[in-house]
Coordinates of N, CA and C and ligand atoms in Angstrom, one line a residue:
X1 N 43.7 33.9 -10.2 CA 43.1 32.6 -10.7 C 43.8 31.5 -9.9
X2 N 43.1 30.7 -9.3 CA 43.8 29.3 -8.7 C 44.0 28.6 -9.6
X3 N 44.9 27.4 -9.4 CA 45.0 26.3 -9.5 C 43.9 25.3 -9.7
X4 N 43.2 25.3 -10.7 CA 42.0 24.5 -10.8 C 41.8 23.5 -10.8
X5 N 41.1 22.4 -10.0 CA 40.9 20.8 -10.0 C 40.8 20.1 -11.5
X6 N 40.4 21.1 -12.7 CA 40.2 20.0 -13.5 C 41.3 19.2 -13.6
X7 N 42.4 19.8 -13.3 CA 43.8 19.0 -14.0 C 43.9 17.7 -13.2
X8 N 43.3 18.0 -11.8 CA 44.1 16.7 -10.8 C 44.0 15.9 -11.5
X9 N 43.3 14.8 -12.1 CA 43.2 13.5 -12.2 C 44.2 13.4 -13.8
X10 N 45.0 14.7 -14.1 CA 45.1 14.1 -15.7 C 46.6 14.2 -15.9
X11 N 47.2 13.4 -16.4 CA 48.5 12.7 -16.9 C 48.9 14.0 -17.5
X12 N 50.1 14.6 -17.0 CA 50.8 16.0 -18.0 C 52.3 15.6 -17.4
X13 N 52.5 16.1 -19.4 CA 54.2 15.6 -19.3 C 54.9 17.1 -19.3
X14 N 56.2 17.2 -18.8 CA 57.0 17.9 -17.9 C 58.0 17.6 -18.2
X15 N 59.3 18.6 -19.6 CA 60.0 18.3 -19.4 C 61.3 19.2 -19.2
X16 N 62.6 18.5 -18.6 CA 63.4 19.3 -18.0 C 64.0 20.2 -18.3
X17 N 64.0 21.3 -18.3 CA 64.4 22.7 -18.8 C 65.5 22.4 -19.3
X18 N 66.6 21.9 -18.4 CA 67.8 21.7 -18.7 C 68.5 20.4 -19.9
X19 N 67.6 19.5 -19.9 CA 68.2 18.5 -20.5 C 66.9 17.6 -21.4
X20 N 65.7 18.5 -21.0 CA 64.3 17.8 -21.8 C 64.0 16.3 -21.6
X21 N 64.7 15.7 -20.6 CA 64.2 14.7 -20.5 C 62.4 14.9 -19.6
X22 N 61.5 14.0 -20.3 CA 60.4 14.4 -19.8 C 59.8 13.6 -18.5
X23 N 59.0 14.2 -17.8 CA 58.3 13.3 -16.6 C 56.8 13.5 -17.2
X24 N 56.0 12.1 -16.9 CA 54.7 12.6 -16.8 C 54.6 12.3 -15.3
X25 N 53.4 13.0 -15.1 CA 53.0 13.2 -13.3 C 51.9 13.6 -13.4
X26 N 50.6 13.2 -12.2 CA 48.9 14.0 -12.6 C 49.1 15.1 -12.3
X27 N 48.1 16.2 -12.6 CA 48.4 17.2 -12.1 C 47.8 17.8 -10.7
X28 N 47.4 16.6 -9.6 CA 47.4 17.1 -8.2 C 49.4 16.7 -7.9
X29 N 49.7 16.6 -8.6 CA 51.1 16.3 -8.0 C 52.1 17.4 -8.4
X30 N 51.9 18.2 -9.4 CA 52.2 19.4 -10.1 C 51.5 20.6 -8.9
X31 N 50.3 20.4 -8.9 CA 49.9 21.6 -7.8 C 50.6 21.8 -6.3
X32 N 51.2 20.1 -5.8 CA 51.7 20.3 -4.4 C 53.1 20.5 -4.5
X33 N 53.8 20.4 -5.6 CA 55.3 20.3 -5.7 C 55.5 22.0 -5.8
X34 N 56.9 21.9 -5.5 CA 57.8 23.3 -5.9 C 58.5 23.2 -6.9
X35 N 59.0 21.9 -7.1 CA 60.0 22.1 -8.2 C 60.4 20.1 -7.5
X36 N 61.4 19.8 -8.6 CA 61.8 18.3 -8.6 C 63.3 18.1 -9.0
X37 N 63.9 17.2 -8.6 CA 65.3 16.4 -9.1 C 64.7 15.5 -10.6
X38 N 65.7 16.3 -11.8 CA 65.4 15.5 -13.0 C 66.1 14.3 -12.5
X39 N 65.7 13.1 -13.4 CA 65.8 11.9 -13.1 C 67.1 11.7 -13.5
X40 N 67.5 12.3 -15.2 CA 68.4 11.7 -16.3 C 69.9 13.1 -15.7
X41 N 69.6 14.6 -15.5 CA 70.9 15.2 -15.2 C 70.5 15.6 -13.7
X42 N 70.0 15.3 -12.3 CA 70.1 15.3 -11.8 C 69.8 17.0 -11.0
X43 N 69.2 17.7 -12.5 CA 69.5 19.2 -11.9 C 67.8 19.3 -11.2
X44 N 68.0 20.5 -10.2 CA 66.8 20.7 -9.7 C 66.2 21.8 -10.1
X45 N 64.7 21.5 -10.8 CA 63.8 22.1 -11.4 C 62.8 22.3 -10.6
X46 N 62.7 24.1 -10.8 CA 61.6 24.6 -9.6 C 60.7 24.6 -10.5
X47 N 59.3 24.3 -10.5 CA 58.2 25.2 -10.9 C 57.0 25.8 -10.0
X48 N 57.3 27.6 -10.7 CA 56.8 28.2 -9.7 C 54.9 28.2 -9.8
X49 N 54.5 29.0 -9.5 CA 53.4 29.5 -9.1 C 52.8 30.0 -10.9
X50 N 53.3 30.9 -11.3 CA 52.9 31.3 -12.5 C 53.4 30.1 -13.5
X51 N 54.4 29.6 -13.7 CA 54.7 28.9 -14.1 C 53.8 27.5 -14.7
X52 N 53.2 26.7 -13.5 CA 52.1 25.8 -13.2 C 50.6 26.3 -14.2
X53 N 50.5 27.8 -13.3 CA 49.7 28.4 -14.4 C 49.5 28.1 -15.9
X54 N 50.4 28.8 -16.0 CA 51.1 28.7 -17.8 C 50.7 26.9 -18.5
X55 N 51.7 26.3 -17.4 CA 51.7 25.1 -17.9 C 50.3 24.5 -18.0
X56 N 49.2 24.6 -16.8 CA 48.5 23.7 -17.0 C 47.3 24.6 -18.6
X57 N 47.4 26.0 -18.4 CA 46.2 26.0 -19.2 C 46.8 25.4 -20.5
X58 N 48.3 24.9 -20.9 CA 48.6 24.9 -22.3 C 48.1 23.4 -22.1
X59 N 48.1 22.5 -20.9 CA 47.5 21.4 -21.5 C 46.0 21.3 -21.8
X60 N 45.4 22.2 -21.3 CA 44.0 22.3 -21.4 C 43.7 22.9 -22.7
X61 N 44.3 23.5 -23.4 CA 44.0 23.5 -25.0 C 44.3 22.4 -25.6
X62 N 45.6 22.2 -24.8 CA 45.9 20.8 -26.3 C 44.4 19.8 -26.1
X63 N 43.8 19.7 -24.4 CA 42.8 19.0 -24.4 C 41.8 19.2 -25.3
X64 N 41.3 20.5 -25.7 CA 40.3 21.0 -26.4 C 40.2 20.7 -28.0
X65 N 41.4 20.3 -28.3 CA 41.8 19.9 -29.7 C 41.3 19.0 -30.1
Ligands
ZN1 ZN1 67.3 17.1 -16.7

């Protein structure tokens, strides 16, 4: 299953494994990234391949709600 366009255009928050501070970012910017520098502990957060997966379909239920 790809990475599906519905998400490009939509605001999803993202937050840091390590310290939960959250990022929102659209999700064509989630699809090109590997991972990011949290803003607040500085640690580097990969998100992978399955991961993204995961992530986006959970925002697409919360969408459905
Ligand atoms: Zn952090």
């Amino acid at each position: 299953m790809p990475l599906s366009d519905d998400m490009r255009d939509v605001d999803l928050k993202f937050e840091c494994p390590n310290c939960s501070y959250p990022i929102v970012r659209k999700g064509s910017w989630f699809i090109v990234i590997a991972g990011y520098i949290c803003a607040k502990c500085r640690a580097k957060v990969r998100i992978g391949y399955q991961e993204k997966l995961a992530f986006f379909e959970r925002h697409r239920k919360l969408r459905r709600q």
